[in-house]
Amino acid sequence: MYKIHPKTLFIGQNCQYLPSCQSTNDEAADLLSQTDLAEGTLIITDNQTAGRGQRGNIWLAEPGQNLTFSLVLRPNFLPAARQFWLNIAISVGITDALLPLTDGLIRIKWPNDLYIETQKTGGLLIENTIQGQWLAWSIVGLGLNLNQTTFAYPTATSLQSRFPLPEGYHLPGVLTSICEHIEKRYLQLKAGHEAILKATYLQRLYRFQEGGRFRDAQTGAIFTGTIIGVNENGQLTLVIGSDIQHFNFKEIEFLHD
């Protein structure tokens, strides 16, 4: 299972398959603590029983229907203060692979989700180890709904639900494409091509330059704003009235009309 052969230098060249595990990010962290893993190592499972999202959120997926994996990177060229650039590069790489499968509709919902229109089809969880002022290791976890078609929440969807194929999506094939595109964008970041990455990221950012309603997570107040970007600290930047404001994760909630 998952004997993939991506056309990459390192990402996906070492692939470790687990029939079942609690969390591929946890498995990757355990392996890193025990051995010197090669950069680009993939840990993938068909059945993730306790998948995690950002800050304790839960990721649920039917066994064997979707992609649930973690990728080990060593971005020691990146200062810890600029770690959101890794999120940008990875998100752009994943959407590179998914754009032709989604009629160009895949979007990056800040800070770590993948959306098709108003429904979530995937989520990222990047966990970094810092040494001094630099990143040492990063574990990039991805859950991507491909063939699952029933969900507990109406806000969730999959490629098969939205863009059905007669025999469903070939998981190893999609994984191979994702590996190849992530490596391309990761090497762009390493080479300092941040302007290209940022421009592409903003083009694919959910609700970018569109007016929308939001809820303040602390006060519950509902307000209208326009997303104009993401700053160096990874904060979402909105124009609200005549003011420009920056928000951290979970400080605001997107509302759908």
PDB file of C-alpha atoms in Angstrom:
ATOM      1  CA  MET A   1       0.000   0.000   0.000  1.00  0.00           C
ATOM      2  CA  TYR A   2       1.237   3.514  -0.876  1.00  0.00           C
ATOM      3  CA  LYS A   3       4.313   2.373  -2.786  1.00  0.00           C
ATOM      4  CA  ILE A   4       4.531   5.784  -4.402  1.00  0.00           C
ATOM      5  CA  HIS A   5       7.312   6.968  -6.709  1.00  0.00           C
ATOM      6  CA  PRO A   6       7.103  10.758  -6.810  1.00  0.00           C
ATOM      7  CA  LYS A   7       9.431  12.673  -9.108  1.00  0.00           C
ATOM      8  CA  THR A   8      11.040  14.465  -6.184  1.00  0.00           C
ATOM      9  CA  LEU A   9      14.480  14.884  -4.649  1.00  0.00           C
ATOM     10  CA  PHE A  10      13.385  13.922  -1.139  1.00  0.00           C
ATOM     11  CA  ILE A  11       9.702  14.430  -0.331  1.00  0.00           C
ATOM     12  CA  GLY A  12       7.952  11.072  -0.326  1.00  0.00           C
ATOM     13  CA  GLN A  13      11.078   9.090  -1.154  1.00  0.00           C
ATOM     14  CA  ASN A  14      10.845   7.438   2.261  1.00  0.00           C
ATOM     15  CA  CYS A  15       7.236   6.428   2.941  1.00  0.00           C
ATOM     16  CA  GLN A  16       6.188   4.598   6.100  1.00  0.00           C
ATOM     17  CA  TYR A  17       2.690   3.114   5.994  1.00  0.00           C
ATOM     18  CA  LEU A  18       0.703   2.308   9.129  1.00  0.00           C
ATOM     19  CA  PRO A  19      -2.617   0.460   8.740  1.00  0.00           C
ATOM     20  CA  SER A  20      -3.923   2.332  11.787  1.00  0.00           C
ATOM     21  CA  CYS A  21      -2.630   4.883  14.294  1.00  0.00           C
ATOM     22  CA  GLN A  22      -3.932   7.587  16.601  1.00  0.00           C
ATOM     23  CA  SER A  23      -2.167  10.491  14.892  1.00  0.00           C
ATOM     24  CA  THR A  24       0.408  10.542  12.113  1.00  0.00           C
ATOM     25  CA  ASN A  25       1.864  13.751  13.591  1.00  0.00           C
ATOM     26  CA  ASP A  26       2.388  11.961  16.896  1.00  0.00           C
ATOM     27  CA  GLU A  27       3.944   8.973  15.118  1.00  0.00           C
ATOM     28  CA  ALA A  28       6.298  11.294  13.239  1.00  0.00           C
ATOM     29  CA  ALA A  29       7.305  13.044  16.475  1.00  0.00           C
ATOM     30  CA  ASP A  30       7.992   9.688  18.136  1.00  0.00           C
ATOM     31  CA  LEU A  31      10.156   8.582  15.214  1.00  0.00           C
ATOM     32  CA  LEU A  32      12.073  11.866  15.257  1.00  0.00           C
ATOM     33  CA  SER A  33      12.811  11.407  18.963  1.00  0.00           C
ATOM     34  CA  GLN A  34      14.222   7.924  18.308  1.00  0.00           C
ATOM     35  CA  THR A  35      16.126   8.272  15.044  1.00  0.00           C
ATOM     36  CA  ASP A  36      17.497  10.769  12.535  1.00  0.00           C
ATOM     37  CA  LEU A  37      14.705  10.684   9.970  1.00  0.00           C
ATOM     38  CA  ALA A  38      15.474  11.687   6.412  1.00  0.00           C
ATOM     39  CA  GLU A  39      13.910  14.991   5.402  1.00  0.00           C
ATOM     40  CA  GLY A  40      10.817  14.373   3.326  1.00  0.00           C
ATOM     41  CA  THR A  41       9.812  11.203   5.185  1.00  0.00           C
ATOM     42  CA  LEU A  42       6.072  10.471   4.960  1.00  0.00           C
ATOM     43  CA  ILE A  43       4.050   8.692   7.626  1.00  0.00           C
ATOM     44  CA  ILE A  44       0.658   7.716   6.248  1.00  0.00           C
ATOM     45  CA  THR A  45      -2.272   5.726   7.579  1.00  0.00           C
ATOM     46  CA  ASP A  46      -5.620   4.445   6.326  1.00  0.00           C
ATOM     47  CA  ASN A  47      -7.203   4.811   9.756  1.00  0.00           C
ATOM     48  CA  GLN A  48      -6.314   7.745  11.976  1.00  0.00           C
ATOM     49  CA  THR A  49      -8.236   7.232  15.214  1.00  0.00           C
ATOM     50  CA  ALA A  50      -7.362  10.469  17.014  1.00  0.00           C
ATOM     51  CA  GLY A  51      -6.406  12.960  14.342  1.00  0.00           C
ATOM     52  CA  ARG A  52      -5.806  16.485  15.544  1.00  0.00           C
ATOM     53  CA  GLY A  53      -6.387  19.903  14.076  1.00  0.00           C
ATOM     54  CA  GLN A  54      -5.127  23.249  15.283  1.00  0.00           C
ATOM     55  CA  ARG A  55      -5.284  23.850  19.047  1.00  0.00           C
ATOM     56  CA  GLY A  56      -7.095  20.674  19.986  1.00  0.00           C
ATOM     57  CA  ASN A  57      -9.664  20.527  17.198  1.00  0.00           C
ATOM     58  CA  ILE A  58     -10.507  16.982  16.058  1.00  0.00           C
ATOM     59  CA  TRP A  59     -10.138  15.669  12.510  1.00  0.00           C
ATOM     60  CA  LEU A  60     -12.482  12.786  11.669  1.00  0.00           C
ATOM     61  CA  ALA A  61     -12.143  10.615   8.566  1.00  0.00           C
ATOM     62  CA  GLU A  62     -13.567   7.295   7.415  1.00  0.00           C
ATOM     63  CA  PRO A  63     -10.895   4.566   7.185  1.00  0.00           C
ATOM     64  CA  GLY A  64      -9.464   4.013   3.713  1.00  0.00           C
ATOM     65  CA  GLN A  65     -11.447   6.813   2.069  1.00  0.00           C
ATOM     66  CA  ASN A  66      -9.190   9.813   2.454  1.00  0.00           C
ATOM     67  CA  LEU A  67      -5.574  10.915   2.763  1.00  0.00           C
ATOM     68  CA  THR A  68      -4.216  11.274   6.303  1.00  0.00           C
ATOM     69  CA  PHE A  69      -0.463  11.681   6.491  1.00  0.00           C
ATOM     70  CA  SER A  70       2.409  13.633   7.976  1.00  0.00           C
ATOM     71  CA  LEU A  71       5.518  14.942   6.283  1.00  0.00           C
ATOM     72  CA  VAL A  72       8.818  15.575   8.088  1.00  0.00           C
ATOM     73  CA  LEU A  73      10.760  18.649   6.964  1.00  0.00           C
ATOM     74  CA  ARG A  74      13.927  20.348   8.155  1.00  0.00           C
ATOM     75  CA  PRO A  75      13.446  24.050   7.350  1.00  0.00           C
ATOM     76  CA  ASN A  76      16.526  25.211   9.274  1.00  0.00           C
ATOM     77  CA  PHE A  77      16.909  28.066   6.789  1.00  0.00           C
ATOM     78  CA  LEU A  78      13.778  29.720   8.207  1.00  0.00           C
ATOM     79  CA  PRO A  79      13.805  31.945  11.321  1.00  0.00           C
ATOM     80  CA  ALA A  80      11.222  30.915  13.916  1.00  0.00           C
ATOM     81  CA  ALA A  81       9.719  34.406  13.765  1.00  0.00           C
ATOM     82  CA  ARG A  82       8.862  33.805  10.101  1.00  0.00           C
ATOM     83  CA  GLN A  83       7.481  30.298  10.441  1.00  0.00           C
ATOM     84  CA  PHE A  84       4.165  31.196   8.787  1.00  0.00           C
ATOM     85  CA  TRP A  85       6.042  31.246   5.490  1.00  0.00           C
ATOM     86  CA  LEU A  86       6.198  27.457   5.753  1.00  0.00           C
ATOM     87  CA  ASN A  87       2.403  27.396   6.029  1.00  0.00           C
ATOM     88  CA  ILE A  88       2.217  29.557   2.900  1.00  0.00           C
ATOM     89  CA  ALA A  89       4.549  27.325   0.873  1.00  0.00           C
ATOM     90  CA  ILE A  90       2.857  24.085   1.935  1.00  0.00           C
ATOM     91  CA  SER A  91      -0.659  25.450   1.358  1.00  0.00           C
ATOM     92  CA  VAL A  92       0.254  26.693  -2.114  1.00  0.00           C
ATOM     93  CA  GLY A  93       1.861  23.347  -2.973  1.00  0.00           C
ATOM     94  CA  ILE A  94      -1.201  21.385  -1.924  1.00  0.00           C
ATOM     95  CA  THR A  95      -3.546  23.645  -3.880  1.00  0.00           C
ATOM     96  CA  ASP A  96      -1.264  23.345  -6.937  1.00  0.00           C
ATOM     97  CA  ALA A  97      -2.060  19.632  -6.880  1.00  0.00           C
ATOM     98  CA  LEU A  98      -5.782  20.086  -6.223  1.00  0.00           C
ATOM     99  CA  LEU A  99      -6.643  22.916  -8.610  1.00  0.00           C
ATOM    100  CA  PRO A 100      -7.033  20.647 -11.672  1.00  0.00           C
ATOM    101  CA  LEU A 101      -9.183  18.231  -9.658  1.00  0.00           C
ATOM    102  CA  THR A 102     -11.570  20.913  -8.385  1.00  0.00           C
ATOM    103  CA  ASP A 103     -12.227  23.046 -11.483  1.00  0.00           C
ATOM    104  CA  GLY A 104      -9.963  25.657  -9.904  1.00  0.00           C
ATOM    105  CA  LEU A 105     -12.265  26.082  -6.902  1.00  0.00           C
ATOM    106  CA  ILE A 106      -9.934  24.947  -4.096  1.00  0.00           C
ATOM    107  CA  ARG A 107      -9.154  27.759  -1.652  1.00  0.00           C
ATOM    108  CA  ILE A 108      -6.931  28.246   1.386  1.00  0.00           C
ATOM    109  CA  LYS A 109      -9.030  29.312   4.360  1.00  0.00           C
ATOM    110  CA  TRP A 110      -6.782  31.083   6.830  1.00  0.00           C
ATOM    111  CA  PRO A 111      -4.939  29.783   8.690  1.00  0.00           C
ATOM    112  CA  ASN A 112      -4.934  26.070   7.904  1.00  0.00           C
ATOM    113  CA  ASP A 113      -8.018  24.782   6.067  1.00  0.00           C
ATOM    114  CA  LEU A 114      -8.780  23.846   2.478  1.00  0.00           C
ATOM    115  CA  TYR A 115     -12.187  24.874   1.200  1.00  0.00           C
ATOM    116  CA  ILE A 116     -14.306  24.273  -1.863  1.00  0.00           C
ATOM    117  CA  GLU A 117     -16.660  27.262  -1.895  1.00  0.00           C
ATOM    118  CA  THR A 118     -18.114  27.291   1.659  1.00  0.00           C
ATOM    119  CA  GLN A 119     -17.249  23.719   2.664  1.00  0.00           C
ATOM    120  CA  LYS A 120     -14.122  22.254   4.226  1.00  0.00           C
ATOM    121  CA  THR A 121     -12.346  19.470   2.374  1.00  0.00           C
ATOM    122  CA  GLY A 122      -9.004  19.419   4.177  1.00  0.00           C
ATOM    123  CA  GLY A 123      -6.954  20.708   7.053  1.00  0.00           C
ATOM    124  CA  LEU A 124      -3.289  21.289   7.884  1.00  0.00           C
ATOM    125  CA  LEU A 125      -1.510  20.946  11.207  1.00  0.00           C
ATOM    126  CA  ILE A 126       2.109  22.129  11.202  1.00  0.00           C
ATOM    127  CA  GLU A 127       4.070  21.530  14.402  1.00  0.00           C
ATOM    128  CA  ASN A 128       7.526  23.077  14.641  1.00  0.00           C
ATOM    129  CA  THR A 129      10.580  22.383  16.774  1.00  0.00           C
ATOM    130  CA  ILE A 130      12.677  25.497  17.378  1.00  0.00           C
ATOM    131  CA  GLN A 131      16.385  25.689  18.159  1.00  0.00           C
ATOM    132  CA  GLY A 132      17.540  29.151  19.131  1.00  0.00           C
ATOM    133  CA  GLN A 133      16.012  31.550  16.635  1.00  0.00           C
ATOM    134  CA  TRP A 134      15.555  29.007  13.855  1.00  0.00           C
ATOM    135  CA  LEU A 135      13.235  26.188  12.922  1.00  0.00           C
ATOM    136  CA  ALA A 136      14.868  22.802  13.416  1.00  0.00           C
ATOM    137  CA  TRP A 137      12.184  20.315  12.358  1.00  0.00           C
ATOM    138  CA  SER A 138       8.625  20.653  11.145  1.00  0.00           C
ATOM    139  CA  ILE A 139       5.937  17.991  11.048  1.00  0.00           C
ATOM    140  CA  VAL A 140       3.294  18.808   8.452  1.00  0.00           C
ATOM    141  CA  GLY A 141       0.040  16.899   8.976  1.00  0.00           C
ATOM    142  CA  LEU A 142      -2.634  16.858   6.286  1.00  0.00           C
ATOM    143  CA  GLY A 143      -6.136  15.438   6.307  1.00  0.00           C
ATOM    144  CA  LEU A 144      -7.817  15.571   2.917  1.00  0.00           C
ATOM    145  CA  ASN A 145     -11.325  14.292   2.154  1.00  0.00           C
ATOM    146  CA  LEU A 146     -11.226  12.469  -1.164  1.00  0.00           C
ATOM    147  CA  ASN A 147     -13.704   9.579  -1.440  1.00  0.00           C
ATOM    148  CA  GLN A 148     -15.789   9.901   1.732  1.00  0.00           C
ATOM    149  CA  THR A 149     -19.279  11.163   0.880  1.00  0.00           C
ATOM    150  CA  THR A 150     -21.132  11.247   4.218  1.00  0.00           C
ATOM    151  CA  PHE A 151     -20.171  13.665   6.961  1.00  0.00           C
ATOM    152  CA  ALA A 152     -21.385  14.544  10.429  1.00  0.00           C
ATOM    153  CA  TYR A 153     -21.297  18.256   9.599  1.00  0.00           C
ATOM    154  CA  PRO A 154     -22.899  20.092   6.653  1.00  0.00           C
ATOM    155  CA  THR A 155     -19.797  22.306   6.404  1.00  0.00           C
ATOM    156  CA  ALA A 156     -17.654  19.314   5.308  1.00  0.00           C
ATOM    157  CA  THR A 157     -17.263  17.929   1.803  1.00  0.00           C
ATOM    158  CA  SER A 158     -14.901  15.887  -0.360  1.00  0.00           C
ATOM    159  CA  LEU A 159     -13.642  15.800  -3.910  1.00  0.00           C
ATOM    160  CA  GLN A 160     -15.846  12.801  -4.657  1.00  0.00           C
ATOM    161  CA  SER A 161     -18.906  14.648  -3.308  1.00  0.00           C
ATOM    162  CA  ARG A 162     -18.265  17.732  -5.407  1.00  0.00           C
ATOM    163  CA  PHE A 163     -16.423  16.333  -8.447  1.00  0.00           C
ATOM    164  CA  PRO A 164     -17.355  12.631  -8.587  1.00  0.00           C
ATOM    165  CA  LEU A 165     -15.344  10.098 -10.560  1.00  0.00           C
ATOM    166  CA  PRO A 166     -16.860   6.724 -11.558  1.00  0.00           C
ATOM    167  CA  GLU A 167     -14.349   4.761  -9.498  1.00  0.00           C
ATOM    168  CA  GLY A 168     -13.416   7.482  -7.027  1.00  0.00           C
ATOM    169  CA  TYR A 169     -10.025   9.078  -6.549  1.00  0.00           C
ATOM    170  CA  HIS A 170      -6.805   7.045  -6.588  1.00  0.00           C
ATOM    171  CA  LEU A 171      -5.278   7.913  -3.226  1.00  0.00           C
ATOM    172  CA  PRO A 172      -1.636   7.056  -4.063  1.00  0.00           C
ATOM    173  CA  GLY A 173      -1.903   9.075  -7.268  1.00  0.00           C
ATOM    174  CA  VAL A 174      -3.203  12.184  -5.480  1.00  0.00           C
ATOM    175  CA  LEU A 175      -0.567  11.725  -2.765  1.00  0.00           C
ATOM    176  CA  THR A 176       2.190  11.526  -5.386  1.00  0.00           C
ATOM    177  CA  SER A 177       1.045  14.772  -6.985  1.00  0.00           C
ATOM    178  CA  ILE A 178       0.853  16.525  -3.609  1.00  0.00           C
ATOM    179  CA  CYS A 179       4.415  15.434  -2.753  1.00  0.00           C
ATOM    180  CA  GLU A 180       5.752  16.753  -6.051  1.00  0.00           C
ATOM    181  CA  HIS A 181       4.016  20.109  -5.755  1.00  0.00           C
ATOM    182  CA  ILE A 182       4.899  20.621  -2.090  1.00  0.00           C
ATOM    183  CA  GLU A 183       8.576  20.025  -2.854  1.00  0.00           C
ATOM    184  CA  LYS A 184       8.528  22.559  -5.681  1.00  0.00           C
ATOM    185  CA  ARG A 185       7.038  25.265  -3.437  1.00  0.00           C
ATOM    186  CA  TYR A 186       9.245  24.313  -0.452  1.00  0.00           C
ATOM    187  CA  LEU A 187      12.344  24.717  -2.628  1.00  0.00           C
ATOM    188  CA  GLN A 188      10.986  28.058  -3.839  1.00  0.00           C
ATOM    189  CA  LEU A 189      10.788  29.174  -0.218  1.00  0.00           C
ATOM    190  CA  LYS A 190      14.300  27.914   0.476  1.00  0.00           C
ATOM    191  CA  ALA A 191      15.578  29.845  -2.548  1.00  0.00           C
ATOM    192  CA  GLY A 192      14.001  33.062  -1.244  1.00  0.00           C
ATOM    193  CA  HIS A 193      11.227  33.423  -3.817  1.00  0.00           C
ATOM    194  CA  GLU A 194       8.777  34.699  -1.229  1.00  0.00           C
ATOM    195  CA  ALA A 195       7.082  37.276  -3.451  1.00  0.00           C
ATOM    196  CA  ILE A 196       5.939  34.547  -5.879  1.00  0.00           C
ATOM    197  CA  LEU A 197       4.652  32.393  -3.036  1.00  0.00           C
ATOM    198  CA  LYS A 198       2.818  35.248  -1.312  1.00  0.00           C
ATOM    199  CA  ALA A 199       1.148  36.431  -4.522  1.00  0.00           C
ATOM    200  CA  THR A 200      -0.093  32.917  -5.285  1.00  0.00           C
ATOM    201  CA  TYR A 201      -1.221  32.400  -1.695  1.00  0.00           C
ATOM    202  CA  LEU A 202      -3.307  35.575  -1.771  1.00  0.00           C
ATOM    203  CA  GLN A 203      -4.855  34.629  -5.127  1.00  0.00           C
ATOM    204  CA  ARG A 204      -6.107  31.418  -3.501  1.00  0.00           C
ATOM    205  CA  LEU A 205      -6.989  32.862  -0.091  1.00  0.00           C
ATOM    206  CA  TYR A 206     -10.614  32.255   0.852  1.00  0.00           C
ATOM    207  CA  ARG A 207     -12.648  35.490   0.721  1.00  0.00           C
ATOM    208  CA  PHE A 208      -9.610  37.566  -0.253  1.00  0.00           C
ATOM    209  CA  GLN A 209     -10.695  41.138  -1.057  1.00  0.00           C
ATOM    210  CA  GLU A 210     -14.334  40.187  -0.555  1.00  0.00           C
ATOM    211  CA  GLY A 211     -16.612  41.788   1.994  1.00  0.00           C
ATOM    212  CA  GLY A 212     -17.899  39.306   4.548  1.00  0.00           C
ATOM    213  CA  ARG A 213     -19.333  38.919   8.006  1.00  0.00           C
ATOM    214  CA  PHE A 214     -17.260  37.838  11.000  1.00  0.00           C
ATOM    215  CA  ARG A 215     -17.850  37.213  14.692  1.00  0.00           C
ATOM    216  CA  ASP A 216     -15.523  38.429  17.428  1.00  0.00           C
ATOM    217  CA  ALA A 217     -14.743  35.262  19.409  1.00  0.00           C
ATOM    218  CA  GLN A 218     -14.354  37.155  22.682  1.00  0.00           C
ATOM    219  CA  THR A 219     -17.332  39.512  22.614  1.00  0.00           C
ATOM    220  CA  GLY A 220     -19.629  37.702  20.181  1.00  0.00           C
ATOM    221  CA  ALA A 221     -20.083  40.913  18.197  1.00  0.00           C
ATOM    222  CA  ILE A 222     -20.777  40.471  14.482  1.00  0.00           C
ATOM    223  CA  PHE A 223     -19.068  42.842  12.076  1.00  0.00           C
ATOM    224  CA  THR A 224     -18.348  43.267   8.370  1.00  0.00           C
ATOM    225  CA  GLY A 225     -14.824  43.357   7.048  1.00  0.00           C
ATOM    226  CA  THR A 226     -12.680  42.738   3.992  1.00  0.00           C
ATOM    227  CA  ILE A 227      -9.631  40.459   4.027  1.00  0.00           C
ATOM    228  CA  ILE A 228      -6.640  42.257   2.500  1.00  0.00           C
ATOM    229  CA  GLY A 229      -3.845  39.884   3.428  1.00  0.00           C
ATOM    230  CA  VAL A 230      -1.825  37.999   6.019  1.00  0.00           C
ATOM    231  CA  ASN A 231       1.064  39.718   7.794  1.00  0.00           C
ATOM    232  CA  GLU A 232       4.569  38.434   8.610  1.00  0.00           C
ATOM    233  CA  ASN A 233       3.343  37.016  11.921  1.00  0.00           C
ATOM    234  CA  GLY A 234       0.634  34.982  10.209  1.00  0.00           C
ATOM    235  CA  GLN A 235      -2.168  37.238  11.412  1.00  0.00           C
ATOM    236  CA  LEU A 236      -5.187  37.800   9.172  1.00  0.00           C
ATOM    237  CA  THR A 237      -5.424  41.433   8.071  1.00  0.00           C
ATOM    238  CA  LEU A 238      -8.872  42.997   7.612  1.00  0.00           C
ATOM    239  CA  VAL A 239     -10.205  46.397   6.694  1.00  0.00           C
ATOM    240  CA  ILE A 240     -13.077  47.176   9.066  1.00  0.00           C
ATOM    241  CA  GLY A 241     -14.672  50.499   8.272  1.00  0.00           C
ATOM    242  CA  SER A 242     -11.706  52.854   7.959  1.00  0.00           C
ATOM    243  CA  ASP A 243      -9.423  50.762  10.193  1.00  0.00           C
ATOM    244  CA  ILE A 244      -6.920  48.025   9.413  1.00  0.00           C
ATOM    245  CA  GLN A 245      -6.875  45.301  12.077  1.00  0.00           C
ATOM    246  CA  HIS A 246      -4.885  42.099  12.555  1.00  0.00           C
ATOM    247  CA  PHE A 247      -6.276  38.907  14.077  1.00  0.00           C
ATOM    248  CA  ASN A 248      -4.744  35.761  15.528  1.00  0.00           C
ATOM    249  CA  PHE A 249      -6.208  32.304  15.041  1.00  0.00           C
ATOM    250  CA  LYS A 250      -9.521  31.806  16.871  1.00  0.00           C
ATOM    251  CA  GLU A 251      -9.938  35.504  17.587  1.00  0.00           C
ATOM    252  CA  ILE A 252     -12.546  35.740  14.824  1.00  0.00           C
ATOM    253  CA  GLU A 253     -14.978  33.367  13.191  1.00  0.00           C
ATOM    254  CA  PHE A 254     -16.001  33.418   9.522  1.00  0.00           C
ATOM    255  CA  LEU A 255     -19.769  33.626   9.065  1.00  0.00           C
ATOM    256  CA  HIS A 256     -21.565  32.296   5.995  1.00  0.00           C
ATOM    257  CA  ASP A 257     -24.637  34.071   4.650  1.00  0.00           C
TER     258      ASP A 257
END
